[in-house]
Amino acid sequence: MTVISRIFGYFEEGVLNLLITLMTLLVFSEVVARFFFNTGFLWIQELTLTLCGWFVLFGMSYGVKVGAHIGVDAFVKNLAPRAKKITALITASVCIIYCGLFLKGSWDYLSQMYQIGVPMEDINFPQFFLQSIDPDFAWDVLKIDIEDGAVPIWLSQSILIIGFLMLTWRFVELFIGILRNQISGLQFADEAKESMHLIDESVKQTNTTIISGEKEIK
């Protein structure tokens, strides 16, 4: 499981880096087109929003892995080790149930979008792809209208299932780790600690600048 988790982590980081890079390039292109050429592309806006949704939902599981989510653990920290373990197991179980509910809802929603064949508004497949695919297969299996060429919503929003499947995997992994006493529980981001760290770094940088300035004056 450790090897699978490591490979899974590399895959997450790669996809997240790709998504943030694509969003940056798309937004930059849109800004240049608007301010320098007085034009714009509607498909860029819709694609950027879609990629943003993928980034957030794909990054949920990675946030659990690195402890980036915000939580309140002041009460749990004061519990005895056994009580702390039981609380952590209950918390992980509730999170798994939560993911299960969202998976069920996502499946029902995407199933309806798939059956109806609802397309996206401004994002179309390239012509070479539409010309290379059988029209009957495109509609019967993928729900793609060759004449319209629009990307179906079920495909663009499939991250709902993908993201919550990945999040479920992380919580199951966490539950097993707590059960085996490998970890004590969920790890949360400590905003106060991070803020103090930033302040300390800022103070150190300011002091260094002042000392350098005094040396130059002398």
Coordinates of C-alpha atoms in Angstrom, one line a residue:
M1 CA 0.0 0.0 0.0
T2 CA 2.9 2.3 0.7
V3 CA 4.2 2.0 -2.9
I4 CA 0.7 2.5 -4.3
S5 CA 0.3 5.6 -2.1
R6 CA 3.6 7.0 -3.3
I7 CA 2.8 6.5 -6.9
F8 CA -0.7 8.0 -6.3
G9 CA 0.9 11.0 -4.7
Y10 CA 3.2 11.6 -7.6
F11 CA 0.3 11.3 -10.0
E12 CA -1.7 13.9 -7.9
E13 CA 1.1 16.4 -7.9
G14 CA 1.7 16.0 -11.6
V15 CA -2.0 16.5 -12.5
L16 CA -2.3 19.5 -10.1
N17 CA 0.8 21.1 -11.6
L18 CA -0.6 20.6 -15.1
L19 CA -4.0 22.1 -14.1
I20 CA -2.6 25.2 -12.5
T21 CA -0.3 25.8 -15.4
L22 CA -3.1 25.5 -18.0
M23 CA -5.3 27.9 -16.0
T24 CA -2.5 30.4 -15.8
L25 CA -1.8 30.2 -19.5
L26 CA -5.5 30.5 -20.3
V27 CA -6.1 33.5 -18.1
F28 CA -2.9 35.2 -19.4
S29 CA -4.1 34.6 -23.0
E30 CA -7.5 36.0 -22.3
V31 CA -6.0 39.2 -20.6
V32 CA -3.7 39.8 -23.6
A33 CA -6.5 39.3 -26.1
R34 CA -8.8 41.7 -24.3
F35 CA -6.4 44.5 -23.5
F36 CA -4.2 44.4 -26.6
F37 CA -6.5 43.1 -29.3
N38 CA -9.9 44.2 -27.9
T39 CA -11.3 40.7 -28.3
G40 CA -12.0 37.6 -26.2
F41 CA -12.8 33.9 -26.3
L42 CA -15.9 32.6 -24.5
W43 CA -14.5 29.1 -24.5
I44 CA -11.5 30.2 -22.5
Q45 CA -13.7 31.4 -19.7
E46 CA -15.7 28.2 -19.5
L47 CA -12.6 26.0 -19.8
T48 CA -10.8 28.0 -17.1
L49 CA -13.8 27.5 -14.7
T50 CA -13.9 23.8 -15.6
L51 CA -10.2 23.4 -14.9
C52 CA -10.6 25.3 -11.7
G53 CA -13.3 22.8 -10.6
W54 CA -11.0 19.9 -11.5
F55 CA -8.1 21.6 -9.6
V56 CA -10.2 22.0 -6.4
L57 CA -11.9 18.5 -6.5
F58 CA -8.7 16.8 -7.5
G59 CA -6.7 18.6 -4.8
M60 CA -9.0 17.5 -2.0
S61 CA -7.3 14.2 -1.5
Y62 CA -3.9 15.8 -1.8
G63 CA -4.8 18.2 0.9
V64 CA -5.6 15.3 3.2
K65 CA -2.2 13.8 2.4
V66 CA -0.2 16.9 3.2
G67 CA -2.4 18.2 6.0
A68 CA -3.5 21.3 4.2
H69 CA -7.1 21.3 5.3
I70 CA -8.2 23.5 8.2
G71 CA -9.8 21.9 11.3
V72 CA -10.3 22.4 15.0
D73 CA -8.4 19.9 17.1
A74 CA -8.0 21.8 20.4
F75 CA -10.3 19.4 22.2
V76 CA -8.8 16.2 20.6
K77 CA -5.3 17.2 21.6
N78 CA -6.2 17.1 25.3
L79 CA -7.6 13.5 25.2
A80 CA -5.9 10.4 26.4
P81 CA -4.1 8.3 23.7
R82 CA -6.9 5.7 23.6
A83 CA -9.7 8.2 23.5
K84 CA -7.8 10.2 20.9
K85 CA -7.5 7.1 18.7
I86 CA -11.2 6.2 19.1
T87 CA -12.1 9.8 18.2
A88 CA -9.8 9.8 15.2
L89 CA -11.4 6.5 14.0
I90 CA -14.9 7.9 14.3
T91 CA -13.8 11.0 12.5
A92 CA -12.3 9.0 9.6
S93 CA -15.4 6.9 9.4
V94 CA -17.7 9.9 9.2
C95 CA -15.5 11.3 6.4
I96 CA -15.8 8.0 4.5
I97 CA -19.6 8.1 4.9
Y98 CA -19.6 11.7 3.8
C99 CA -17.6 10.8 0.6
G100 CA -20.0 7.9 0.0
L101 CA -23.0 10.3 0.1
F102 CA -21.3 12.6 -2.4
L103 CA -20.3 9.7 -4.6
K104 CA -24.0 8.6 -4.7
G105 CA -25.2 12.1 -5.5
S106 CA -22.5 12.6 -8.1
W107 CA -23.3 9.3 -9.8
D108 CA -27.0 10.2 -10.0
Y109 CA -26.3 13.7 -11.3
L110 CA -23.8 12.5 -14.0
S111 CA -26.1 9.6 -15.0
Q112 CA -28.9 12.1 -15.7
M113 CA -26.6 14.4 -17.7
Y114 CA -25.3 11.4 -19.6
Q115 CA -28.8 10.0 -20.5
I116 CA -30.0 13.4 -21.6
G117 CA -26.8 14.3 -23.4
V118 CA -26.6 17.9 -22.2
P119 CA -23.6 19.7 -23.9
M120 CA -21.4 22.5 -22.7
E121 CA -22.1 25.9 -24.0
D122 CA -18.8 27.1 -25.5
I123 CA -16.3 24.2 -25.6
N124 CA -16.3 22.0 -28.7
F125 CA -14.1 19.1 -29.8
P126 CA -11.6 19.8 -32.6
Q127 CA -12.8 18.9 -36.1
F128 CA -10.1 16.2 -36.7
F129 CA -11.5 14.3 -33.7
L130 CA -15.1 14.6 -34.8
Q131 CA -14.2 13.5 -38.3
S132 CA -12.3 10.4 -37.0
I133 CA -15.1 9.1 -34.8
D134 CA -18.1 7.1 -35.8
P135 CA -21.3 9.2 -35.4
D136 CA -23.4 6.3 -34.0
F137 CA -20.6 5.4 -31.5
A138 CA -20.2 9.1 -30.6
W139 CA -23.8 9.5 -29.6
D140 CA -24.7 6.1 -28.3
V141 CA -21.7 5.7 -26.1
L142 CA -20.2 9.2 -25.5
K143 CA -23.3 11.3 -26.0
I144 CA -21.4 13.6 -28.5
D145 CA -23.5 15.2 -31.3
I146 CA -21.2 15.1 -34.3
E147 CA -23.0 18.0 -36.0
D148 CA -22.8 20.2 -32.9
G149 CA -19.4 19.0 -31.7
A150 CA -19.9 20.3 -28.1
V151 CA -18.2 18.5 -25.2
P152 CA -20.9 16.7 -23.1
I153 CA -21.3 18.0 -19.5
W154 CA -21.0 14.4 -18.1
L155 CA -17.5 14.3 -19.4
S156 CA -16.3 17.7 -18.2
Q157 CA -17.8 17.2 -14.7
S158 CA -16.7 13.6 -14.3
I159 CA -14.2 15.0 -11.8
L160 CA -17.1 14.8 -9.3
I161 CA -16.7 11.0 -9.1
I162 CA -13.0 11.0 -9.7
G163 CA -12.3 13.5 -7.0
F164 CA -14.5 11.9 -4.3
L165 CA -13.1 8.4 -5.2
M166 CA -9.6 9.8 -4.5
L167 CA -10.8 11.5 -1.3
T168 CA -12.4 8.2 -0.2
W169 CA -9.1 6.4 -0.8
R170 CA -7.2 8.9 1.3
F171 CA -9.7 8.5 4.2
V172 CA -9.6 4.7 4.0
E173 CA -5.8 4.9 4.0
L174 CA -6.0 7.2 7.0
F175 CA -8.4 4.9 8.9
I176 CA -6.1 2.0 8.4
G177 CA -3.1 4.0 9.5
I178 CA -4.9 5.1 12.7
L179 CA -6.0 1.5 13.4
R180 CA -2.4 0.3 13.1
N181 CA -1.1 3.1 15.3
Q182 CA 1.0 4.4 12.4
I183 CA -0.6 7.9 12.7
S184 CA -2.5 9.6 15.5
G185 CA -5.3 11.1 13.4
L186 CA -6.1 13.8 10.8
Q187 CA -3.4 16.4 10.2
F188 CA -4.6 20.0 9.9
A189 CA -3.0 23.2 8.7
D190 CA -2.0 25.4 11.6
E191 CA -2.6 29.0 10.3
A192 CA -1.4 30.6 13.5
K193 CA 1.9 28.8 13.4
E194 CA 2.3 29.5 9.7
S195 CA 1.5 33.2 10.3
M196 CA 4.1 33.5 13.1
H197 CA 6.6 31.8 10.8
L198 CA 6.0 34.3 8.1
I199 CA 6.3 37.1 10.6
D200 CA 9.6 35.8 11.9
E201 CA 11.0 35.5 8.4
S202 CA 9.8 39.0 7.6
V203 CA 11.5 40.3 10.8
K204 CA 14.8 38.5 10.0
Q205 CA 14.7 39.9 6.4
T206 CA 14.1 43.4 7.7
N207 CA 16.9 43.1 10.3
T208 CA 19.3 41.9 7.6
T209 CA 18.4 44.8 5.3
I210 CA 18.9 47.3 8.2
I211 CA 22.3 45.8 9.1
S212 CA 23.4 45.8 5.4
G213 CA 22.3 49.5 5.1
E214 CA 24.2 50.5 8.2
K215 CA 27.4 48.8 6.9
E216 CA 27.0 50.6 3.6
I217 CA 26.7 53.9 5.4
K218 CA 29.8 53.3 7.5

